[in-house]
CSV table of C-alpha atoms in Angstrom, one decimal:
chain,number,residue,atom,x,y,z
A,1,VAL,CA,25.1,22.3,29.3
A,2,ILE,CA,25.2,20.4,26.0
A,3,PRO,CA,21.9,20.1,24.2
A,4,ALA,CA,20.9,16.7,23.1
A,5,LEU,CA,19.0,15.9,20.0
A,6,GLY,CA,17.0,12.6,19.8
A,7,MET,CA,16.3,11.1,16.4
A,8,SER,CA,14.1,8.1,15.6
A,9,GLN,CA,12.8,6.3,12.6
A,10,ALA,CA,9.2,6.5,11.6
A,11,GLN,CA,7.3,3.3,12.2
A,12,ILE,CA,4.6,1.8,10.0
A,13,GLU,CA,1.2,2.0,11.7
A,14,ASN,CA,0.1,-1.0,13.8
A,15,PRO,CA,3.3,-2.9,13.1
A,16,GLY,CA,2.6,-5.7,15.6
A,17,PHE,CA,-1.1,-6.0,14.8
A,18,GLU,CA,-1.8,-5.1,18.4
A,19,GLY,CA,-4.1,-2.2,17.6
A,20,THR,CA,-7.9,-2.4,16.9
A,21,TRP,CA,-9.1,-5.0,14.4
A,22,GLU,CA,-11.6,-3.3,12.2
A,23,ASP,CA,-15.0,-4.8,11.4
A,24,VAL,CA,-15.2,-5.8,7.7
A,25,ASP,CA,-18.7,-6.7,6.6
A,26,GLY,CA,-19.2,-10.5,6.2
A,27,SER,CA,-15.7,-11.6,7.2
A,28,GLU,CA,-13.1,-11.8,9.9
A,29,ASP,CA,-11.7,-8.4,10.9
A,30,GLU,CA,-8.6,-6.8,9.4
A,31,PRO,CA,-5.9,-5.2,11.6
A,32,GLU,CA,-6.3,-1.4,11.8
A,33,GLU,CA,-4.1,0.3,9.1
A,34,TRP,CA,-3.8,-2.9,7.1
A,35,SER,CA,-6.0,-4.3,4.4
A,36,SER,CA,-6.5,-7.7,2.7
A,37,LEU,CA,-8.7,-9.1,-0.1
A,38,LYS,CA,-11.9,-8.4,1.9
A,39,THR,CA,-11.4,-4.6,1.4
A,40,ALA,CA,-10.1,-4.9,-2.2
A,41,ASP,CA,-11.3,-2.3,-4.7
A,42,ALA,CA,-13.0,-5.1,-6.7
A,43,LEU,CA,-14.4,-8.5,-5.8
A,44,GLY,CA,-14.0,-7.9,-2.0
A,45,ALA,CA,-17.5,-9.4,-1.3
A,46,ALA,CA,-16.6,-12.5,-3.3
A,47,ALA,CA,-13.0,-12.8,-2.0
A,48,PRO,CA,-12.2,-15.5,0.6
A,49,ILE,CA,-10.8,-14.6,4.0
A,50,VAL,CA,-7.0,-14.9,3.8
A,51,ALA,CA,-5.9,-12.9,6.9
A,52,PHE,CA,-6.8,-13.9,10.5
A,53,GLN,CA,-6.1,-12.5,14.0
A,54,GLU,CA,-4.1,-15.1,15.9
A,55,THR,CA,-3.4,-15.3,19.6
A,56,THR,CA,-1.4,-18.6,19.4
A,57,ASP,CA,2.4,-18.0,19.8
A,58,PRO,CA,2.8,-14.3,18.8
A,59,HIS,CA,6.3,-12.9,18.8
A,60,SER,CA,5.4,-10.4,21.5
A,61,GLY,CA,2.2,-8.9,22.7
A,62,THR,CA,-1.2,-10.6,22.4
A,63,TYR,CA,-1.7,-10.9,18.7
A,64,CYS,CA,-0.1,-11.9,15.4
A,65,LEU,CA,-1.3,-12.2,11.9
A,66,ARG,CA,-2.0,-15.5,10.2
A,67,MET,CA,-2.4,-15.6,6.5
A,68,LYS,CA,-3.4,-18.5,4.3
A,69,ASN,CA,-4.2,-19.2,0.7
A,70,ALA,CA,-7.8,-20.0,-0.1
A,71,SER,CA,-9.5,-21.2,-3.2
A,72,VAL,CA,-12.6,-19.5,-4.6
A,73,PHE,CA,-14.2,-20.1,-8.0
A,74,GLY,CA,-11.3,-22.4,-8.9
A,75,ILE,CA,-8.7,-19.6,-8.3
A,76,VAL,CA,-6.2,-19.6,-5.5
A,77,ALA,CA,-6.3,-16.4,-3.6
A,78,ASN,CA,-3.1,-15.5,-1.8
A,79,GLY,CA,-2.9,-14.7,1.8
A,80,ILE,CA,-2.1,-11.0,1.8
A,81,VAL,CA,-2.0,-7.9,3.9
A,82,THR,CA,-0.9,-4.5,2.8
A,83,ASN,CA,-0.8,-0.8,4.0
A,84,GLY,CA,-2.0,-0.1,0.4
A,85,ARG,CA,-5.0,-1.5,-1.3
A,86,VAL,CA,-5.5,-4.7,-3.1
A,87,HIS,CA,-6.9,-4.9,-6.6
A,88,ALA,CA,-8.4,-8.3,-7.0
A,89,ASP,CA,-9.4,-9.8,-10.4
A,90,PHE,CA,-10.7,-13.2,-11.6
A,91,ASP,CA,-7.5,-13.2,-13.7
A,92,PRO,CA,-4.7,-13.4,-11.1
A,93,GLU,CA,-2.3,-11.8,-13.6
A,94,LEU,CA,-4.4,-8.6,-13.4
A,95,GLY,CA,-4.3,-8.5,-9.6
A,96,ASN,CA,-2.0,-6.0,-7.8
A,97,VAL,CA,-1.4,-3.9,-4.7
A,98,PHE,CA,-1.5,-0.1,-5.1
A,99,THR,CA,-1.3,3.1,-3.2
A,100,ASP,CA,-4.5,5.2,-3.3
A,101,ILE,CA,-2.8,8.6,-2.7
A,102,PRO,CA,-6.0,10.7,-2.2
A,103,ASN,CA,-7.3,8.3,0.5
A,104,PRO,CA,-5.1,8.0,3.7
A,105,GLU,CA,-6.9,4.7,4.5
A,106,TRP,CA,-4.9,3.0,1.7
A,107,HIS,CA,-1.4,4.2,2.2
A,108,TYR,CA,1.1,5.4,4.8
A,109,ALA,CA,3.2,8.5,4.2
A,110,PHE,CA,6.8,8.1,5.2
A,111,THR,CA,8.7,11.3,5.8
A,112,ASP,CA,12.0,9.7,6.9
A,113,ARG,CA,14.5,7.5,5.1
A,114,PRO,CA,14.2,4.1,6.7
A,115,ASP,CA,17.4,2.3,7.5
A,116,SER,CA,16.0,-1.2,8.0
A,117,LEU,CA,13.0,-3.5,7.8
A,118,VAL,CA,12.5,-5.9,10.7
A,119,CYS,CA,9.9,-8.6,10.8
A,120,TRP,CA,9.2,-11.8,12.6
A,121,VAL,CA,7.9,-14.6,10.4
A,122,LYS,CA,6.9,-18.2,10.9
A,123,TYR,CA,6.3,-19.9,7.5
A,124,ALA,CA,5.1,-23.4,6.6
A,125,PRO,CA,4.7,-23.6,2.8
A,126,MET,CA,2.5,-26.3,1.2
A,127,GLY,CA,3.2,-27.7,-2.2
A,128,GLY,CA,4.8,-25.0,-4.4
A,129,ASP,CA,3.9,-22.1,-2.1
A,130,LYS,CA,6.2,-19.1,-2.0
A,131,GLY,CA,6.0,-16.3,0.5
A,132,LYS,CA,7.4,-12.8,0.4
A,133,ILE,CA,7.5,-9.5,2.2
A,134,GLU,CA,7.8,-6.5,-0.1
A,135,VAL,CA,8.0,-2.8,0.7
A,136,LEU,CA,7.8,0.0,-1.9
A,137,LEU,CA,8.5,3.6,-1.1
A,138,HIS,CA,7.6,6.1,-3.8
A,139,ASP,CA,6.9,9.8,-4.2
A,140,ASP,CA,3.4,11.1,-4.3
A,141,THR,CA,3.3,11.9,-8.1
A,142,GLU,CA,1.3,8.7,-8.8
A,143,ASP,CA,0.1,5.6,-7.2
A,144,GLY,CA,2.7,2.9,-6.3
A,145,VAL,CA,1.8,-0.4,-7.8
A,146,LEU,CA,3.2,-3.9,-7.2
A,147,PRO,CA,4.0,-5.7,-9.4
A,148,SER,CA,5.3,-2.6,-11.2
A,149,GLY,CA,4.2,-3.2,-14.7
A,150,GLY,CA,7.5,-1.5,-15.8
A,151,VAL,CA,6.6,2.0,-14.3
A,152,GLU,CA,9.3,2.6,-11.7
A,153,THR,CA,10.3,6.2,-12.4
A,154,HIS,CA,8.7,7.6,-9.2
A,155,TRP,CA,10.0,4.8,-6.9
A,156,ILE,CA,12.4,5.9,-4.1
A,157,GLY,CA,13.2,2.5,-2.6
A,158,LYS,CA,12.2,-1.1,-2.5
A,159,ALA,CA,13.0,-4.1,-0.3
A,160,ARG,CA,11.9,-7.7,-0.8
A,161,ILE,CA,12.6,-11.0,0.9
A,162,ASP,CA,11.3,-14.3,-0.5
A,163,PHE,CA,10.5,-17.5,1.5
A,164,THR,CA,10.4,-21.0,0.1
A,165,GLU,CA,11.2,-23.2,3.1
A,166,ASP,CA,9.9,-23.6,6.6
A,167,ILE,CA,10.7,-20.8,9.0
A,168,THR,CA,10.0,-21.7,12.7
C-alpha cells in the first residue's frame, strides 16, 4: 500500500458570489465575505451603490457581480468590492482599501502560498474608465493598504491586472 497525500490551494471565501448576500442598511446587498463602499469605514451612508447582484449571464452558477461607477456630490465613486475594507473620503486621493487585522469580517487569512489567480471578467469601459483586479498578500504585523503609500515592507506578494478595453 502506498499512502497518498492530497494537496490543494486555499480559496478566497465566496469566490463566485454564490453565497449569501448580506443585508446592508439602505442599499443593495453585498456578497458575503466581500465589501464595497456601502460598508466603508467612513461615508458609507452617503456612498452610492456600486456593486450589484446580477443573474444575467454569470460564468457559472446563478450569480455574478456587476460593478459600476456612480457620481455623488460631484465625485465619481468607483465600482469596487474587496475582501478588506474600503476607506472612502470626499477627496478621492485619500481613499484606499485596507486590511482590518483585528476584525475577521474585513480580511481573509491565507495560510498557503497561492500559485495563481483566476477570474472571469466582462468589461465595458465608458470614456476614460480603467478597471483592475489587484490582490495583496501581507503578514499580520500591520494592515495592508492599497494604494501602498510607500509602505511595502510587510508585503509578501501582489498581483494586478489592468483593463482598458472591452472584454466580452
